[in-house]
Amino acid sequence: GENVEQHPSTLSVQEGDSAVIKCTYSDSASNYFPWYKQELGKRPQLIIDIRSNVGEKKDQRIAVTLNKTAKHFSLHITETQPEDSAVYFCAATLTGANSKLTFGKGITLSVRP
Amino acid sequence: DGGITQSPKYLFRKEGQNVTLSCEQNLNHDAMYWYRQDPGQGLRLIYYSQIVNDFQKGDIAEGYSVSREKKESFPLTVTSAQKNPTAFYLCASSTPRTGGGSIYGYTFGSGTRLTVV
């Protein structure tokens, strides 16, 4: 089955700096890679996703890049703000009738004011 | 909340008791999932269901049971066989799609925090 890893487990940045969170996956057949943000005590929410036929996707201050050869994908947050502080989860799956997301363990991002 | 409702928000279980967590969605989604969240462990899949009257075990199904009698509902029972049930439980739903273009991601419920007392 799929195995998704995130490193490191915590990341601290100064407000206004950029943050990059990287994930690796094991199953080369996986073709869908979403990122979720979970604020303290709340549900995870989808913030951006990418499919394997695309190398990069951007939405305002966030972007995701995918390297299929190396089997890793990264979340980039520019001009970080205190409200970006949260736990971020990456996930991977092969889309289809019986698919299910496999999540990484999450990374806690702290943005220092 | 966002079309998928979990209840109760907090639940306390005594040793040896079975408890059932509720998950209801009005999004007309075909697929539903149960995940368990522990600190530092991420989200681990317990059970999932792609259609009514059918479900599959996830990575940590032991000590849990589910049913899917209606499209809208996917209750999770934590049985006495689950030796370490204290955790945050998240239910999610999605509409499985093939092909590209559409967002495929899950919609999560607000979770149930289960504690053994």
mmCIF file of C-alpha atoms in Angstrom:
data_model
loop_
_atom_site.group_PDB
_atom_site.id
_atom_site.type_symbol
_atom_site.label_atom_id
_atom_site.label_comp_id
_atom_site.label_asym_id
_atom_site.label_seq_id
_atom_site.Cartn_x
_atom_site.Cartn_y
_atom_site.Cartn_z
ATOM 1 C CA GLY A 1 0.000 0.000 0.000
ATOM 2 C CA GLU A 2 0.871 3.664 -0.130
ATOM 3 C CA ASN A 3 3.152 5.205 2.489
ATOM 4 C CA VAL A 4 3.417 8.983 2.880
ATOM 5 C CA GLU A 5 6.097 10.637 4.958
ATOM 6 C CA GLN A 6 6.489 14.223 6.112
ATOM 7 C CA HIS A 7 9.609 15.749 7.570
ATOM 8 C CA PRO A 8 10.328 17.552 9.802
ATOM 9 C CA SER A 9 7.492 17.328 12.314
ATOM 10 C CA THR A 10 7.698 21.009 13.248
ATOM 11 C CA LEU A 11 8.690 24.159 11.399
ATOM 12 C CA SER A 12 9.014 27.683 12.741
ATOM 13 C CA VAL A 13 9.344 30.752 10.508
ATOM 14 C CA GLN A 14 9.312 34.498 10.959
ATOM 15 C CA GLU A 15 6.225 36.342 9.756
ATOM 16 C CA GLY A 16 6.699 37.397 6.153
ATOM 17 C CA ASP A 17 9.167 34.625 5.349
ATOM 18 C CA SER A 18 8.387 31.647 3.134
ATOM 19 C CA ALA A 19 7.715 28.120 4.392
ATOM 20 C CA VAL A 20 8.259 24.912 2.455
ATOM 21 C CA ILE A 21 6.859 21.577 3.607
ATOM 22 C CA LYS A 22 7.924 18.429 1.810
ATOM 23 C CA CYS A 23 6.298 15.009 1.538
ATOM 24 C CA THR A 24 7.439 11.782 -0.063
ATOM 25 C CA TYR A 25 5.256 8.909 -1.237
ATOM 26 C CA SER A 26 6.011 5.292 -2.074
ATOM 27 C CA ASP A 27 3.462 4.181 -4.691
ATOM 28 C CA SER A 28 4.418 5.418 -8.152
ATOM 29 C CA ALA A 29 0.827 4.784 -9.300
ATOM 30 C CA SER A 30 -0.568 7.526 -7.022
ATOM 31 C CA ASN A 31 -1.923 10.394 -9.077
ATOM 32 C CA TYR A 32 -3.658 12.777 -6.677
ATOM 33 C CA PHE A 33 -1.964 14.763 -3.899
ATOM 34 C CA PRO A 34 -3.995 17.079 -1.633
ATOM 35 C CA TRP A 35 -2.845 19.253 1.241
ATOM 36 C CA TYR A 36 -4.961 19.864 4.340
ATOM 37 C CA LYS A 37 -4.682 22.520 7.032
ATOM 38 C CA GLN A 38 -5.923 21.790 10.537
ATOM 39 C CA GLU A 39 -6.159 24.601 13.050
ATOM 40 C CA LEU A 40 -6.177 23.758 16.736
ATOM 41 C CA GLY A 41 -9.379 21.948 17.711
ATOM 42 C CA LYS A 42 -10.850 22.134 14.226
ATOM 43 C CA ARG A 43 -11.387 19.796 11.285
ATOM 44 C CA PRO A 44 -8.826 19.422 8.478
ATOM 45 C CA GLN A 45 -9.648 21.553 5.462
ATOM 46 C CA LEU A 46 -8.427 21.129 1.905
ATOM 47 C CA ILE A 47 -6.234 24.056 0.883
ATOM 48 C CA ILE A 48 -4.756 22.929 -2.418
ATOM 49 C CA ASP A 49 -4.298 19.771 -4.458
ATOM 50 C CA ILE A 50 -2.414 18.609 -7.515
ATOM 51 C CA ARG A 51 -2.746 15.803 -10.014
ATOM 52 C CA SER A 52 0.132 13.866 -11.483
ATOM 53 C CA ASN A 53 -0.273 15.368 -14.945
ATOM 54 C CA VAL A 54 0.656 18.795 -13.551
ATOM 55 C CA GLY A 55 4.005 19.856 -12.145
ATOM 56 C CA GLU A 56 2.931 22.931 -10.217
ATOM 57 C CA LYS A 57 -0.246 24.634 -9.055
ATOM 58 C CA LYS A 58 -0.641 28.005 -7.407
ATOM 59 C CA ASP A 59 -3.417 29.709 -5.453
ATOM 60 C CA GLN A 60 -2.544 33.152 -4.127
ATOM 61 C CA ARG A 61 0.108 32.685 -1.407
ATOM 62 C CA ILE A 62 0.211 28.906 -1.581
ATOM 63 C CA ALA A 63 1.609 26.613 -4.244
ATOM 64 C CA VAL A 64 2.269 22.912 -4.604
ATOM 65 C CA THR A 65 4.980 21.298 -6.721
ATOM 66 C CA LEU A 66 5.218 17.662 -7.718
ATOM 67 C CA ASN A 67 8.276 15.657 -8.742
ATOM 68 C CA LYS A 68 7.018 12.289 -9.976
ATOM 69 C CA THR A 69 10.465 10.916 -10.666
ATOM 70 C CA ALA A 70 11.608 11.490 -7.104
ATOM 71 C CA LYS A 71 8.143 10.774 -5.695
ATOM 72 C CA HIS A 72 7.896 13.903 -3.635
ATOM 73 C CA PHE A 73 5.652 16.936 -3.514
ATOM 74 C CA SER A 74 5.954 20.156 -1.591
ATOM 75 C CA LEU A 75 3.743 22.900 -0.207
ATOM 76 C CA HIS A 76 5.072 26.439 -0.514
ATOM 77 C CA ILE A 77 3.609 29.287 1.524
ATOM 78 C CA THR A 78 4.882 32.786 0.775
ATOM 79 C CA GLU A 79 4.579 35.927 2.932
ATOM 80 C CA THR A 80 3.575 33.845 5.944
ATOM 81 C CA GLN A 81 1.130 35.298 8.455
ATOM 82 C CA PRO A 82 0.331 34.268 12.055
ATOM 83 C CA GLU A 83 -2.963 32.755 10.849
ATOM 84 C CA ASP A 84 -0.947 30.283 8.775
ATOM 85 C CA SER A 85 0.066 28.620 12.064
ATOM 86 C CA ALA A 86 -1.545 25.165 12.007
ATOM 87 C CA VAL A 87 -0.870 21.499 11.350
ATOM 88 C CA TYR A 88 -0.472 20.679 7.673
ATOM 89 C CA PHE A 89 -1.122 17.200 6.299
ATOM 90 C CA CYS A 90 -0.167 15.891 2.903
ATOM 91 C CA ALA A 91 -1.875 12.874 1.362
ATOM 92 C CA ALA A 92 -1.724 10.683 -1.718
ATOM 93 C CA THR A 93 -3.936 8.258 -3.592
ATOM 94 C CA LEU A 94 -4.653 6.663 -6.931
ATOM 95 C CA THR A 95 -8.050 8.048 -7.914
ATOM 96 C CA GLY A 96 -10.751 5.632 -8.918
ATOM 97 C CA ALA A 97 -13.677 3.645 -7.644
ATOM 98 C CA ASN A 98 -11.973 2.208 -4.591
ATOM 99 C CA SER A 99 -9.507 4.917 -3.694
ATOM 100 C CA LYS A 100 -8.693 6.202 -0.237
ATOM 101 C CA LEU A 101 -6.300 8.886 0.922
ATOM 102 C CA THR A 102 -3.155 7.942 2.815
ATOM 103 C CA PHE A 103 -2.019 10.814 5.022
ATOM 104 C CA GLY A 104 1.368 11.846 6.324
ATOM 105 C CA LYS A 105 1.818 12.401 10.047
ATOM 106 C CA GLY A 106 1.505 16.143 9.757
ATOM 107 C CA ILE A 107 3.808 19.082 10.353
ATOM 108 C CA THR A 108 3.164 21.843 12.858
ATOM 109 C CA LEU A 109 3.940 25.230 11.333
ATOM 110 C CA SER A 110 4.478 28.146 13.714
ATOM 111 C CA VAL A 111 4.690 31.663 12.319
ATOM 112 C CA ARG A 112 6.425 34.033 14.745
ATOM 113 C CA PRO A 113 5.036 37.591 14.711
ATOM 114 C CA ASP B 1 -21.413 21.911 9.776
ATOM 115 C CA GLY B 2 -20.222 21.991 6.160
ATOM 116 C CA GLY B 3 -22.686 19.212 5.189
ATOM 117 C CA ILE B 4 -21.159 16.486 7.350
ATOM 118 C CA THR B 5 -22.119 16.193 11.000
ATOM 119 C CA GLN B 6 -20.469 14.145 13.703
ATOM 120 C CA SER B 7 -21.973 13.557 17.120
ATOM 121 C CA PRO B 8 -21.353 13.702 19.951
ATOM 122 C CA LYS B 9 -18.467 16.144 20.112
ATOM 123 C CA TYR B 10 -17.149 14.547 23.320
ATOM 124 C CA LEU B 11 -17.718 10.977 24.444
ATOM 125 C CA PHE B 12 -16.589 9.109 27.528
ATOM 126 C CA ARG B 13 -16.365 5.343 27.583
ATOM 127 C CA LYS B 14 -15.997 3.046 30.520
ATOM 128 C CA GLU B 15 -13.786 -0.003 30.332
ATOM 129 C CA GLY B 16 -15.535 -2.877 28.553
ATOM 130 C CA GLN B 17 -18.193 -0.705 26.964
ATOM 131 C CA ASN B 18 -19.101 -0.417 23.300
ATOM 132 C CA VAL B 19 -19.819 3.089 22.047
ATOM 133 C CA THR B 20 -21.112 4.330 18.693
ATOM 134 C CA LEU B 21 -20.032 7.517 16.969
ATOM 135 C CA SER B 22 -22.443 9.082 14.527
ATOM 136 C CA CYS B 23 -21.590 10.513 11.096
ATOM 137 C CA GLU B 24 -24.230 11.978 8.788
ATOM 138 C CA GLN B 25 -23.750 13.827 5.491
ATOM 139 C CA ASN B 26 -26.158 15.676 3.219
ATOM 140 C CA LEU B 27 -23.673 16.232 0.383
ATOM 141 C CA ASN B 28 -24.934 13.269 -1.640
ATOM 142 C CA HIS B 29 -21.411 11.851 -1.506
ATOM 143 C CA ASP B 30 -20.951 8.194 -2.349
ATOM 144 C CA ALA B 31 -17.873 7.479 -0.254
ATOM 145 C CA MET B 32 -17.429 7.840 3.486
ATOM 146 C CA TYR B 33 -14.412 7.267 5.703
ATOM 147 C CA TRP B 34 -13.413 7.018 9.343
ATOM 148 C CA TYR B 35 -9.998 8.171 10.504
ATOM 149 C CA ARG B 36 -8.405 8.154 13.896
ATOM 150 C CA GLN B 37 -6.087 11.013 14.896
ATOM 151 C CA ASP B 38 -3.501 10.674 17.653
ATOM 152 C CA PRO B 39 -0.807 13.264 18.484
ATOM 153 C CA GLY B 40 2.171 12.788 16.171
ATOM 154 C CA GLN B 41 0.472 9.946 14.279
ATOM 155 C CA GLY B 42 -1.424 11.831 11.616
ATOM 156 C CA LEU B 43 -4.686 10.431 10.301
ATOM 157 C CA ARG B 44 -4.997 6.657 10.174
ATOM 158 C CA LEU B 45 -7.785 4.972 8.236
ATOM 159 C CA ILE B 46 -10.127 2.719 10.218
ATOM 160 C CA TYR B 47 -12.884 1.806 7.715
ATOM 161 C CA TYR B 48 -14.240 3.190 4.484
ATOM 162 C CA SER B 49 -17.295 2.669 2.325
ATOM 163 C CA GLN B 50 -17.674 3.455 -1.365
ATOM 164 C CA ILE B 51 -21.345 2.474 -1.691
ATOM 165 C CA VAL B 52 -24.300 1.568 0.482
ATOM 166 C CA ASN B 53 -24.173 -1.882 2.094
ATOM 167 C CA ASP B 54 -20.463 -2.255 1.373
ATOM 168 C CA PHE B 55 -17.373 -1.277 3.383
ATOM 169 C CA GLN B 56 -13.689 -2.202 3.634
ATOM 170 C CA LYS B 57 -11.191 -2.351 6.454
ATOM 171 C CA GLY B 58 -8.550 0.314 6.618
ATOM 172 C CA ASP B 59 -5.134 0.119 8.240
ATOM 173 C CA ILE B 60 -6.309 -0.073 11.872
ATOM 174 C CA ALA B 61 -9.728 -1.783 11.784
ATOM 175 C CA GLU B 62 -9.206 -4.111 14.750
ATOM 176 C CA GLY B 63 -11.596 -3.320 17.602
ATOM 177 C CA TYR B 64 -13.929 -1.258 15.411
ATOM 178 C CA SER B 65 -17.060 -1.992 13.380
ATOM 179 C CA VAL B 66 -19.170 0.007 10.923
ATOM 180 C CA SER B 67 -22.378 -0.198 8.928
ATOM 181 C CA ARG B 68 -23.588 1.598 5.797
ATOM 182 C CA GLU B 69 -27.323 1.037 5.536
ATOM 183 C CA LYS B 70 -28.007 4.493 4.112
ATOM 184 C CA LYS B 71 -25.976 6.697 1.804
ATOM 185 C CA GLU B 72 -26.128 9.538 4.310
ATOM 186 C CA SER B 73 -24.967 7.639 7.380
ATOM 187 C CA PHE B 74 -21.795 5.778 8.374
ATOM 188 C CA PRO B 75 -21.724 5.062 12.138
ATOM 189 C CA LEU B 76 -18.582 3.744 13.823
ATOM 190 C CA THR B 77 -18.739 1.440 16.850
ATOM 191 C CA VAL B 78 -15.716 1.288 19.111
ATOM 192 C CA THR B 79 -15.902 -2.109 20.751
ATOM 193 C CA SER B 80 -14.428 -3.340 24.023
ATOM 194 C CA ALA B 81 -11.823 -5.171 21.927
ATOM 195 C CA GLN B 82 -10.183 -1.823 21.100
ATOM 196 C CA LYS B 83 -7.620 -1.590 23.883
ATOM 197 C CA ASN B 84 -6.571 2.013 23.394
ATOM 198 C CA PRO B 85 -9.607 3.915 22.111
ATOM 199 C CA THR B 86 -8.795 7.351 23.495
ATOM 200 C CA ALA B 87 -8.354 9.517 20.379
ATOM 201 C CA PHE B 88 -9.926 12.098 18.093
ATOM 202 C CA TYR B 89 -12.143 10.457 15.465
ATOM 203 C CA LEU B 90 -12.791 12.127 12.131
ATOM 204 C CA CYS B 91 -15.403 11.163 9.575
ATOM 205 C CA ALA B 92 -15.063 12.285 5.961
ATOM 206 C CA SER B 93 -16.949 11.961 2.711
ATOM 207 C CA SER B 94 -16.159 12.373 -0.963
ATOM 208 C CA THR B 95 -17.441 11.599 -4.396
ATOM 209 C CA PRO B 96 -14.905 9.322 -6.082
ATOM 210 C CA ARG B 97 -14.095 10.551 -9.543
ATOM 211 C CA THR B 98 -11.995 9.247 -12.359
ATOM 212 C CA GLY B 99 -10.277 11.545 -14.761
ATOM 213 C CA GLY B 100 -8.803 14.952 -14.194
ATOM 214 C CA GLY B 101 -9.975 18.440 -13.566
ATOM 215 C CA SER B 102 -12.257 18.236 -10.561
ATOM 216 C CA ILE B 103 -11.378 18.594 -6.961
ATOM 217 C CA TYR B 104 -11.401 15.183 -5.362
ATOM 218 C CA GLY B 105 -10.661 16.014 -1.770
ATOM 219 C CA TYR B 106 -12.508 14.954 1.312
ATOM 220 C CA THR B 107 -14.955 16.977 3.372
ATOM 221 C CA PHE B 108 -14.342 16.307 7.050
ATOM 222 C CA GLY B 109 -16.730 16.430 9.970
ATOM 223 C CA SER B 110 -15.814 18.355 13.098
ATOM 224 C CA GLY B 111 -14.754 15.207 14.941
ATOM 225 C CA THR B 112 -15.576 13.291 18.116
ATOM 226 C CA ARG B 113 -13.118 13.189 20.985
ATOM 227 C CA LEU B 114 -13.391 9.835 22.771
ATOM 228 C CA THR B 115 -11.918 9.349 26.208
ATOM 229 C CA VAL B 116 -11.784 6.176 28.292
ATOM 230 C CA VAL B 117 -12.611 6.786 31.945
#
